[in-house]
Short mmCIF file of C-alpha atoms in Angstrom, two decimals:
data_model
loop_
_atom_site.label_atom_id
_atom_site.label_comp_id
_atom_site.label_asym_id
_atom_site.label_seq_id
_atom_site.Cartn_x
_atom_site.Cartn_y
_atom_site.Cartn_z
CA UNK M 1 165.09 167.32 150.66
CA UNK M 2 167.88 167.16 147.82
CA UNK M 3 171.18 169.01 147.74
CA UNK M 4 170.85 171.05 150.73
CA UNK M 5 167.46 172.35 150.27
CA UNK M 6 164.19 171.42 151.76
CA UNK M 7 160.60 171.58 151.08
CA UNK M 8 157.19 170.21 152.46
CA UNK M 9 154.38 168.34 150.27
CA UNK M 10 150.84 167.67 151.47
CA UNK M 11 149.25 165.06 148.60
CA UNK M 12 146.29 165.14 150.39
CA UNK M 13 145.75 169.23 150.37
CA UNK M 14 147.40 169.48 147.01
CA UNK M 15 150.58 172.25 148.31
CA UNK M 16 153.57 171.34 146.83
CA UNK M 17 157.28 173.12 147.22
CA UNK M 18 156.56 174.62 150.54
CA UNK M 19 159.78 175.97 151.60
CA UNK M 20 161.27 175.19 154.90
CA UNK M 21 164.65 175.04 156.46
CA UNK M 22 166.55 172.39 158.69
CA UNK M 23 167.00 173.11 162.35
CA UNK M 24 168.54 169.91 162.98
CA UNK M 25 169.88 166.84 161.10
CA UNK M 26 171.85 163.81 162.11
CA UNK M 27 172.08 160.26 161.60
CA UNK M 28 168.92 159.68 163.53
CA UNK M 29 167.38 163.16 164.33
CA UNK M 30 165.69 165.46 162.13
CA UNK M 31 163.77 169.05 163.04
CA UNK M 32 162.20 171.54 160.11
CA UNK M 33 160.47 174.58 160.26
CA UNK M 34 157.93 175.68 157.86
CA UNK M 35 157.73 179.34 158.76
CA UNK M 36 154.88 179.91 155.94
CA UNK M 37 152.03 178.04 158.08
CA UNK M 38 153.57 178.39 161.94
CA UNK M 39 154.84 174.59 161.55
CA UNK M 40 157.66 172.40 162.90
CA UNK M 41 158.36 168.46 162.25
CA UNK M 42 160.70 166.70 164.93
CA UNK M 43 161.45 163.18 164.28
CA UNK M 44 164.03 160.42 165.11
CA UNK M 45 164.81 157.69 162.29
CA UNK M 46 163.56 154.52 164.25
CA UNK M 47 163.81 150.61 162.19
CA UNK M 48 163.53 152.67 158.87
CA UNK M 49 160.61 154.74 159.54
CA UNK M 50 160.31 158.52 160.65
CA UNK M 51 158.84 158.82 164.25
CA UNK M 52 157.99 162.75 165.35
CA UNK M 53 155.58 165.23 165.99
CA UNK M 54 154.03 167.69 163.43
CA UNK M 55 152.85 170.71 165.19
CA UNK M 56 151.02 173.45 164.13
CA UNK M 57 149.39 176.84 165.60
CA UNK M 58 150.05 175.05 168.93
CA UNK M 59 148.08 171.96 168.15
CA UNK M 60 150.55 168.43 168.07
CA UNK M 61 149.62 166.00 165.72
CA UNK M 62 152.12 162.42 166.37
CA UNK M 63 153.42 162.36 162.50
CA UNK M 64 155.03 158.96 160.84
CA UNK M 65 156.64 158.33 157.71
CA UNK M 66 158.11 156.66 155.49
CA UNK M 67 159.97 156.49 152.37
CA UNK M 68 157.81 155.23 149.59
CA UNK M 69 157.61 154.70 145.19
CA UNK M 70 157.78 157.95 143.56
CA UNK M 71 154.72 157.27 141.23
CA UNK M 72 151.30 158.11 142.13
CA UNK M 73 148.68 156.03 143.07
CA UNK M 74 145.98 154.50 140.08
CA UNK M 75 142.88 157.24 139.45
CA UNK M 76 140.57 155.40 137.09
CA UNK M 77 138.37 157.70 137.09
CA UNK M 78 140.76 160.68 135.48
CA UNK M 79 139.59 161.84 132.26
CA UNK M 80 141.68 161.21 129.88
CA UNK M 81 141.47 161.73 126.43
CA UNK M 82 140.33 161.78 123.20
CA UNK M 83 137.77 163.81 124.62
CA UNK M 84 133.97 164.42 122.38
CA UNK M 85 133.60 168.19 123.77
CA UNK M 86 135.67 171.35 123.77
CA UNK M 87 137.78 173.21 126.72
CA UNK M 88 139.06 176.30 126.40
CA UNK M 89 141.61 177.79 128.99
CA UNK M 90 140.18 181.11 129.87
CA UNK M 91 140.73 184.13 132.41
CA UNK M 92 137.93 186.37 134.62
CA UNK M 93 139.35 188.94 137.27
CA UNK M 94 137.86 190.26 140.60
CA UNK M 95 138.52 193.85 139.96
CA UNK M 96 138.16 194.79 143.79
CA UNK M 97 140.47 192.30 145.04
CA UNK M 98 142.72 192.77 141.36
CA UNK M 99 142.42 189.21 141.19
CA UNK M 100 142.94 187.50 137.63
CA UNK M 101 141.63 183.75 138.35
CA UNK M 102 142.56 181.15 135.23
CA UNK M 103 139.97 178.12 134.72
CA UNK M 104 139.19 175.69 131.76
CA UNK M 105 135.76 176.45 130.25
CA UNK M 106 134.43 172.72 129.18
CA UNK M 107 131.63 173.01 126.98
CA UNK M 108 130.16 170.18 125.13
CA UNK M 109 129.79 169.61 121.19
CA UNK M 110 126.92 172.10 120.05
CA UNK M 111 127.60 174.09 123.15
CA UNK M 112 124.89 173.58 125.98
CA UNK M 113 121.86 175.54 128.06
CA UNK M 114 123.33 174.92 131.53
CA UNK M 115 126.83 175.67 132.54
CA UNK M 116 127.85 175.19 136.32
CA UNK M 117 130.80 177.59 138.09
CA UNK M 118 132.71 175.07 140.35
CA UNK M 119 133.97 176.29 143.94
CA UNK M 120 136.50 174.49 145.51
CA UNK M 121 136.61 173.55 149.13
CA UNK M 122 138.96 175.61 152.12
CA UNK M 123 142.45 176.26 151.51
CA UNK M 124 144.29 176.94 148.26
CA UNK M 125 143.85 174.77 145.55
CA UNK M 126 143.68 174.21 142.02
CA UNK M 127 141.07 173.88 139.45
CA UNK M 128 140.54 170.18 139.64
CA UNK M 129 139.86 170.30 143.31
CA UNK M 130 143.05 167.80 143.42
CA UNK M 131 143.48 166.20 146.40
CA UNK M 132 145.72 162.98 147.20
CA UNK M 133 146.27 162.74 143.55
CA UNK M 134 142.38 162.72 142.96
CA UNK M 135 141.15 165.08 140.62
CA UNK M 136 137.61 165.51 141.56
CA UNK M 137 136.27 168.51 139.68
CA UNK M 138 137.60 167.29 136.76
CA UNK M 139 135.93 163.85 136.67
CA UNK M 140 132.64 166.24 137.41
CA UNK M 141 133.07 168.64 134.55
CA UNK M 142 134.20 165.10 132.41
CA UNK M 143 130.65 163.65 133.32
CA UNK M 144 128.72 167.13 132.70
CA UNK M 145 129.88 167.59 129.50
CA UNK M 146 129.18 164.15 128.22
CA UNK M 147 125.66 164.73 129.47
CA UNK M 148 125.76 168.18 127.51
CA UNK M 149 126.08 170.40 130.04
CA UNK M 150 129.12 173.18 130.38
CA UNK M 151 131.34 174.23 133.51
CA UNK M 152 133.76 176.37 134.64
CA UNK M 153 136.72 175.18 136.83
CA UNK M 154 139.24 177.69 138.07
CA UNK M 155 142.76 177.88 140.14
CA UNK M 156 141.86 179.87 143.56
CA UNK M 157 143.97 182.68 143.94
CA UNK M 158 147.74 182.49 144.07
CA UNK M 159 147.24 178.76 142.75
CA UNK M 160 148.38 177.28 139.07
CA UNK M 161 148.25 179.66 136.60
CA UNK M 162 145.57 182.66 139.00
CA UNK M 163 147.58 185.57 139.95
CA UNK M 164 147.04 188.45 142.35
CA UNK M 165 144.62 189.58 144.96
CA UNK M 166 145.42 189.26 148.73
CA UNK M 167 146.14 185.61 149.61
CA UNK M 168 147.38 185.43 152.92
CA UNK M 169 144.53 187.26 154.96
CA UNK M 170 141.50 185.47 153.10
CA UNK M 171 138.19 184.43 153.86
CA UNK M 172 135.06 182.56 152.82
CA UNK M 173 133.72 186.31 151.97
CA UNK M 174 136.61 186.93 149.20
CA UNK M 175 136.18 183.64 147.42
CA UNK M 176 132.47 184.19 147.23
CA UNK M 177 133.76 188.01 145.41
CA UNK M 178 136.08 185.50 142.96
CA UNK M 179 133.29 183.05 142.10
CA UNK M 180 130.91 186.34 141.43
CA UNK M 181 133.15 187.40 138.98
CA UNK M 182 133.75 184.03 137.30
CA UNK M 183 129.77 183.93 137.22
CA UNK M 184 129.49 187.51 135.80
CA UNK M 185 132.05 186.29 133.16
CA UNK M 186 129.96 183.42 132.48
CA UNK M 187 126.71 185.76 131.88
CA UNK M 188 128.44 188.21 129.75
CA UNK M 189 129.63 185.15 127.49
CA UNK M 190 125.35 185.26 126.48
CA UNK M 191 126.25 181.59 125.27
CA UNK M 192 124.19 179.82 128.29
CA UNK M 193 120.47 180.20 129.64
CA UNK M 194 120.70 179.26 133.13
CA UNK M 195 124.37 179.38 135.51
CA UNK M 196 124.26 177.45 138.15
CA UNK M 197 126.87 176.88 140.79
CA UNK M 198 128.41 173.38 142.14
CA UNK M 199 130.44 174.07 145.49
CA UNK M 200 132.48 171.17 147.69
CA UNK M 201 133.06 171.63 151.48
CA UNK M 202 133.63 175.75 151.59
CA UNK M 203 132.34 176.00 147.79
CA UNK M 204 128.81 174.40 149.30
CA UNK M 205 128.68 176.90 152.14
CA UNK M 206 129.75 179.92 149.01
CA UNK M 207 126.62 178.46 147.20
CA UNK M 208 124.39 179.53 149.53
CA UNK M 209 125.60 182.88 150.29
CA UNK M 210 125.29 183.28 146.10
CA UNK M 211 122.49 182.01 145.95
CA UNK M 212 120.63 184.01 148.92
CA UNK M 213 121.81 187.33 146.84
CA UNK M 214 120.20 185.68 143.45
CA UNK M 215 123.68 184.82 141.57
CA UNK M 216 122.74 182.18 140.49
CA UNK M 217 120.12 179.86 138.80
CA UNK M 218 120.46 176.88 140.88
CA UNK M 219 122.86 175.11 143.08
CA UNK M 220 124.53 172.25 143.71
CA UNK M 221 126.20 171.53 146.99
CA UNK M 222 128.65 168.68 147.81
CA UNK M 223 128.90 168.40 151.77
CA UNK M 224 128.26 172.17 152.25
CA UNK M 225 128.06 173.47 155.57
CA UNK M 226 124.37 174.13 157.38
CA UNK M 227 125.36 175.03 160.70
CA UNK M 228 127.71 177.66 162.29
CA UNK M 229 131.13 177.14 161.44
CA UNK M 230 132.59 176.58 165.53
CA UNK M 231 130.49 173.61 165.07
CA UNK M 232 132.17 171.94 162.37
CA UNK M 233 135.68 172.53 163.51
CA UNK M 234 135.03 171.44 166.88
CA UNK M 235 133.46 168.02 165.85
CA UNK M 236 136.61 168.14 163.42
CA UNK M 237 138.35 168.35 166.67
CA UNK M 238 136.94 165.96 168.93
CA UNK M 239 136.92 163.03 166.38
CA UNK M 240 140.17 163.42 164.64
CA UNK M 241 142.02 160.90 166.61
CA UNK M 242 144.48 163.58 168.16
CA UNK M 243 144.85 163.10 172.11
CA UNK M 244 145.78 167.14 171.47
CA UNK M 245 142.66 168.21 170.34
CA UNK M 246 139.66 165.26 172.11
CA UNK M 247 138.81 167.35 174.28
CA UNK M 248 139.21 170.92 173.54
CA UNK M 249 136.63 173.56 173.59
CA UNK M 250 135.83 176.38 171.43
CA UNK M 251 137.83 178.98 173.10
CA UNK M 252 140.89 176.95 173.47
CA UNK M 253 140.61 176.48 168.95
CA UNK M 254 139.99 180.10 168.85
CA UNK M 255 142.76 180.98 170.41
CA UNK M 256 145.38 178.74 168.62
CA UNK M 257 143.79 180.12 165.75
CA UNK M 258 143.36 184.02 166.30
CA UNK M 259 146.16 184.42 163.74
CA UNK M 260 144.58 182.64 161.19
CA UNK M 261 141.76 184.82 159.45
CA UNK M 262 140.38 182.34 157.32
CA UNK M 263 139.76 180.54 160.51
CA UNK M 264 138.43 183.44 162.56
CA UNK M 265 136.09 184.45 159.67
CA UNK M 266 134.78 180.61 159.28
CA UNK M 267 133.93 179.97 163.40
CA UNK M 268 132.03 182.98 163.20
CA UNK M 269 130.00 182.44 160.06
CA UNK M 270 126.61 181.42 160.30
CA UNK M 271 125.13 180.28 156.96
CA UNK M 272 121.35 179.61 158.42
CA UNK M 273 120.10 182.93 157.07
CA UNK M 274 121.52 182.29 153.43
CA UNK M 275 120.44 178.96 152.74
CA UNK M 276 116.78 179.87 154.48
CA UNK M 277 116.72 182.94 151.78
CA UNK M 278 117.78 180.36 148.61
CA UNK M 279 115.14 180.46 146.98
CA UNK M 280 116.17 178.98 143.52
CA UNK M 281 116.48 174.66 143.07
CA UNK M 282 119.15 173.03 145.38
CA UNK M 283 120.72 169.61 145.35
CA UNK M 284 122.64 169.24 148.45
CA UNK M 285 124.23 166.03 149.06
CA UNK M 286 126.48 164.84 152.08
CA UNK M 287 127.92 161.48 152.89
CA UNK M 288 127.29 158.90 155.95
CA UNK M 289 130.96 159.05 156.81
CA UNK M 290 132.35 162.58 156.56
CA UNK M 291 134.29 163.34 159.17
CA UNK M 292 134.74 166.84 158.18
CA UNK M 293 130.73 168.28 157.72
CA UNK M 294 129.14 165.42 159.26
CA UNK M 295 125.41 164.87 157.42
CA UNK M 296 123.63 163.63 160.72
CA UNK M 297 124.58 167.33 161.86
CA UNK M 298 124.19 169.24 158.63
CA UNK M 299 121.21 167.82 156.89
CA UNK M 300 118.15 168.03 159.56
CA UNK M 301 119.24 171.79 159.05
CA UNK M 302 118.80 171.99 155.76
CA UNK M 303 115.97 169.95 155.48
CA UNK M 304 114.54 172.81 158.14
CA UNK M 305 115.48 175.66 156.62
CA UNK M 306 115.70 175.45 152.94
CA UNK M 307 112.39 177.25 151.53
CA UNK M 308 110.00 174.53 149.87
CA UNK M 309 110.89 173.93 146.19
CA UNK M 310 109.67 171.09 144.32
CA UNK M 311 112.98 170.64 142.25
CA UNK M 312 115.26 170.38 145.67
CA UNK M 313 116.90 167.64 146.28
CA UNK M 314 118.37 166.50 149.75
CA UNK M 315 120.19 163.32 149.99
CA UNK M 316 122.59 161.50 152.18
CA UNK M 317 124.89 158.44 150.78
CA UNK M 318 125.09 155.32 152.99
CA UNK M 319 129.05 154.55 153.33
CA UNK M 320 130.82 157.73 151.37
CA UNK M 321 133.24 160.13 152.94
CA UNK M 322 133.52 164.16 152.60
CA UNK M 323 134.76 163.03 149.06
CA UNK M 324 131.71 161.43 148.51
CA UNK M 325 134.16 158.30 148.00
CA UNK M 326 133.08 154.56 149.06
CA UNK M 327 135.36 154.12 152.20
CA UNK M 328 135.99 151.90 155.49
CA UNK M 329 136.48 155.02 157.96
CA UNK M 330 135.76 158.09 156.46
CA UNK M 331 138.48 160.01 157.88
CA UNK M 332 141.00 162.29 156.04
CA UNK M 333 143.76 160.55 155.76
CA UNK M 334 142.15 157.58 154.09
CA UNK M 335 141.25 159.58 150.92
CA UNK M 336 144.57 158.28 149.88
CA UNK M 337 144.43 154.83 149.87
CA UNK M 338 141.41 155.08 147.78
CA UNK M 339 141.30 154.75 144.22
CA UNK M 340 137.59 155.96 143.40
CA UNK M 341 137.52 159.76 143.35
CA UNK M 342 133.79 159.59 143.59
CA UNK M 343 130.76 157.65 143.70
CA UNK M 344 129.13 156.91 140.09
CA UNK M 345 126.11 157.27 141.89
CA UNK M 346 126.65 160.62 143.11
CA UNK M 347 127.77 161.25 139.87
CA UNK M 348 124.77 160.39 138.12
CA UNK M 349 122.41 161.93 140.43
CA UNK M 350 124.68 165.33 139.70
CA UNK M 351 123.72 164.39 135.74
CA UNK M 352 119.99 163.52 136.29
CA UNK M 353 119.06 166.96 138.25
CA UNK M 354 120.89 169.68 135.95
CA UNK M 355 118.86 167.99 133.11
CA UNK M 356 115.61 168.47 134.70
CA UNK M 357 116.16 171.80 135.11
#
């Protein structure tokens, strides 16, 4: 808040400039509204620290803060440059949804056989996939491209530099239509043999749906969904550490959420047909400790259901999180405190199986 006017950051969603107004301020006493996403903050300023309650869609989440350096926390693992292959900034557009998405094409020196679309996880965000000041995708497409092999990383819509297309009233079905025309693009470019498709979180669970309609060569999916998505959210629920939410049941989330179609469309969704109809090479990894699609609930179903293929790969990582970082408790709100965006093993394994393709 400066000069009057007052906006909300989430680091760890990567939503900046969210504008809300003041209800309330005094010396000790602060309330906000952020009418965009349905939110209030109340707090009292207590021994230098913010003590209030961030609520949301009816759901109260206890919400502390306080004032901290302005400079981000160390990423080692950003790419930086000089960098020994090529990225060009390039557009696609969803003509249905009259969507124009914006990505970087990375392709390495002498271009390359294999290039990967990448599909972020829910909510808007940007090509990187940044989140907490991690930059995920674009340590991925760093390591791909080193290894020789090309990808596509692209703003969702109404993020960075995308523009148009419904944003408000989305669902997993309309960023599947956005990641079929980035791979169409990718096809009509005639510069690559095989397009694959590497999906995190809600970009896993758009792999399979892709891949079940033959989109795509292979796939890659980073703690993608295997089970129905009231599932997920509940467990979400229960183990998130809010007294609001231990207990609740599945009706009691759906109706906080009825306004929110994203979240309508994702309980509903059932992804067991899809990924039992991928029939092209999968490498579907999930970590010990997500807290978001636990593995101990998602991977029995794909080890079930995925057709036999002797090029899949299934494979859980002792002691990673939903970022597939190294961590203590695998929840959320540790991803910041981290400074490994992801596993080198995980990393390498990525490498190792587009190769043998």
């Amino acid at each position: 808040m400066a000069n009057g006017k007052c906006t909300l950051d989430s680091p760890a969603q990567g939503a900046t400039g969210i504008p809300a107004t003041i209800d309330l301020l005094t010396k000790d006493s602060i309330k906000i509204k952020i009418e965009s996403i349905g939110a209030t903050y109340a707090a009292r300023y207590v021994d230098g620290h913010l003590q209030g309650t961030f609520t949301q869609n009816g759901i109260k989440i206890p919400l502390n803060m306080k004032e901290t350096a302005p400079d981000g926390p160390k990423r080692p693992q950003t790419p930086k440059g000089p960098f020994p292959y090529t990225t060009e900034e390039v557009t696609f557009t969803n003509t249905k949804a009259g969507a124009t998405l914006a990505g970087t094409l990375t392709v390495p020196k002498g271009g390359a056989k294999r290039v990967l679309i990448m599909v972020t996880g829910s909510g808007p965000e940007n090509r990187d996939e940044e989140v907490a000041y991690h930059k995920p995708f674009a340590v991925i497409a760093d390591r791909l491209a080193r290894a020789g092999i090309a990808t596509l990383r692209y703003d969702d819509r109404g993020v960075g530099q995308s523009v148009g297309g419904e944003t408000k009233h989305t669902t997993s079905l309309d960023v599947a239509e956005d990641a079929i025309a980035g791979i169409e693009w990718l096809r009509a470019q005639k510069r690559f043999k095989k397009v694959g498709l590497l999906g995190h979180s809600e970009g896993g669970l758009i792999s399979f749906m892709l891949a079940a309609q033959k989109k795509v060569d292979f796939v890659v999916s980073l703690a993608g969904p295997a089970v129905r998505g009231d599932s997920i959210m509940l467990y979400q629920a229960h183990t998130s550490g809010n007294p609001f939410t231990k207990n609740i049941s599945a009706e009691q989330l759906r109706s906080m959420m009825k306004t929110n179609t994203w979240v309508s469309y994702f309980m509903d969704y059932d992804p067991t047909d899809n990924i039992a109809n991928t029939k092209c090479p999968v490498l579907a990894l999930n970590g010990s400790k997500d807290c978001q699609v636990p593995a101990d609930m998602n991977i029995p179903v794909l080890r079930r259901l995925l057709p036999k293929n002797k090029k899949n790969v299934i494979k859980e990582y002792e002691g990673l999180n939903h970022m597939f970082q190294h961590c203590t408790t695998g929840r959320p709100d540790e991803y910041y405190t981290l400074e490994e965006t992801m596993s080198e093993e995980v990393l390498s394994d990525i490498v190792t199986w587009v190769k043998k393709l």
